mmCIF file of C-alpha atoms in Angstrom:
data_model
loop_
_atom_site.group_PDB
_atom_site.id
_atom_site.type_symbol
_atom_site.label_atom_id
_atom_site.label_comp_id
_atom_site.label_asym_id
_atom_site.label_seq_id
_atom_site.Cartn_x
_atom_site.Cartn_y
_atom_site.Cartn_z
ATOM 1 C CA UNK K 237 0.000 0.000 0.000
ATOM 2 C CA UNK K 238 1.482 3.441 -0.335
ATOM 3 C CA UNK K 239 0.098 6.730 0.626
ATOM 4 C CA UNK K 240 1.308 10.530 -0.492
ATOM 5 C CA UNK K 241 0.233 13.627 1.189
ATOM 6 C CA UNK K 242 1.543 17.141 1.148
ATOM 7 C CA UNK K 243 2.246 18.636 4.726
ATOM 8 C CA UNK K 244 2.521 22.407 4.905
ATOM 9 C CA UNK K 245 5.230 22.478 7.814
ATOM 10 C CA UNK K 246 8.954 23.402 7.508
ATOM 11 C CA UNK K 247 11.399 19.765 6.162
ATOM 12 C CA UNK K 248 13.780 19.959 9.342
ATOM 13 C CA UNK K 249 10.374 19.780 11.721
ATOM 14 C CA UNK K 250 8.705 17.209 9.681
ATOM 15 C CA UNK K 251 11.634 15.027 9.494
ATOM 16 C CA UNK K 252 12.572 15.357 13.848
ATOM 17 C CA UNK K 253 8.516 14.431 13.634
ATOM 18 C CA UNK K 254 8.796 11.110 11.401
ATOM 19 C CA UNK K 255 12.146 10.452 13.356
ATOM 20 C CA UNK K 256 10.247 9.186 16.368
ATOM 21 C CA UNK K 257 7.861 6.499 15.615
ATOM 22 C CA UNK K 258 6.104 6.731 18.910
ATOM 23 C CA UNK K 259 5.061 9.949 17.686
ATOM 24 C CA UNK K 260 4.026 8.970 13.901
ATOM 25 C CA UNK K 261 2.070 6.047 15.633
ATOM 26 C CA UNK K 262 -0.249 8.317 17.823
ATOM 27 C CA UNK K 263 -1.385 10.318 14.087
ATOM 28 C CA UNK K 264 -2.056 6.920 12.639
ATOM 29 C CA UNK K 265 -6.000 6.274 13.428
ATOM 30 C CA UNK K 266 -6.556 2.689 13.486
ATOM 31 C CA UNK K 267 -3.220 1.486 13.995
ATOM 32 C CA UNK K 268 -2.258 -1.012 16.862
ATOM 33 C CA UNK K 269 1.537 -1.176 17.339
ATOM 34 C CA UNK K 270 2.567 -4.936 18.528
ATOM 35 C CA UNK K 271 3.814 -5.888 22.056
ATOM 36 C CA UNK K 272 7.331 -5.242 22.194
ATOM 37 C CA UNK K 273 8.279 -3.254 19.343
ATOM 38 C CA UNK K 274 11.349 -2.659 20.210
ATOM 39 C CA UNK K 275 12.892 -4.760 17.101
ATOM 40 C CA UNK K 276 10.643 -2.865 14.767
ATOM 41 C CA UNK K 277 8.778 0.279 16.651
ATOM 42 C CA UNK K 278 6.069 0.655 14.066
ATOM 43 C CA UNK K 279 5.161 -3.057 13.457
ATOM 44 C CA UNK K 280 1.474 -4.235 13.735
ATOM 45 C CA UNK K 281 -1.631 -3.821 12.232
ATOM 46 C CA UNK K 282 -4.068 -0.759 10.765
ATOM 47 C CA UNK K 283 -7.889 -1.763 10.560
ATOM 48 C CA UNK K 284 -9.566 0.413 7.435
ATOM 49 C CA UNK K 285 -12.764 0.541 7.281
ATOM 50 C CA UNK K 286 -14.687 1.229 3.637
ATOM 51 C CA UNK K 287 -18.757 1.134 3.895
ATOM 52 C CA UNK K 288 -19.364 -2.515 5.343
ATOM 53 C CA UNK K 289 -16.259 -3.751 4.458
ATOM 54 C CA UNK K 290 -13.296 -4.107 7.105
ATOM 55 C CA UNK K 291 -9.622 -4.851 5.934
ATOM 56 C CA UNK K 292 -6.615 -5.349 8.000
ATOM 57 C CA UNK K 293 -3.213 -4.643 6.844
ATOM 58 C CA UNK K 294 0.113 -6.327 8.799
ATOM 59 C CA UNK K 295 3.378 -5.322 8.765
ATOM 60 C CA UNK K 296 5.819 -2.387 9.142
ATOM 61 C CA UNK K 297 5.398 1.370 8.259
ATOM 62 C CA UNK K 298 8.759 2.147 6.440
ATOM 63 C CA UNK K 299 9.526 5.879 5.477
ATOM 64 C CA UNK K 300 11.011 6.190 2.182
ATOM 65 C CA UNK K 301 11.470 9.140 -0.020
ATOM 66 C CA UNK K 302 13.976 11.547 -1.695
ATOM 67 C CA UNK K 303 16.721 12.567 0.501
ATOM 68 C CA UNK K 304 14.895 11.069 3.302
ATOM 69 C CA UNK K 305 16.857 10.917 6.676
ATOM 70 C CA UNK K 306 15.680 10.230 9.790
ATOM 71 C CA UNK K 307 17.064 11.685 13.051
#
């Protein structure tokens, strides 16, 4: 799955922002980080919700992108 979306704040915040995944997990709605992340901190699964239907993805939110680096 991939996702774009255009966020009016300056690069250097945005990027200390995505650098803590704690932090990117609490803007997620629907997201439920596993037990013990500490091996991958945003592992687990999102639960979207379309009409009647329910889907649940698994797995890890990577951030990718250019001249991405976190930290």
């Amino acid at each position: 799955m991939e996702h774009q979306v255009f966020v009016p704040v300056p690069v250097p915040a945005l990027r200390r922002t995505l650098g803590d995944p704690a932090r990117v997990a609490r803007c997620v709605p629907g997201i439920q980080q596993d037990a013990g992340g500490s091996a991958s901190p945003l592992a687990g699964r999102l639960k979207f919700r379309a009409g009647g239907h329910t889907i649940t993805y698994r797995g890890e939110l990577k951030l990718s992108g250019p001249g991405w680096r976190a930290g």
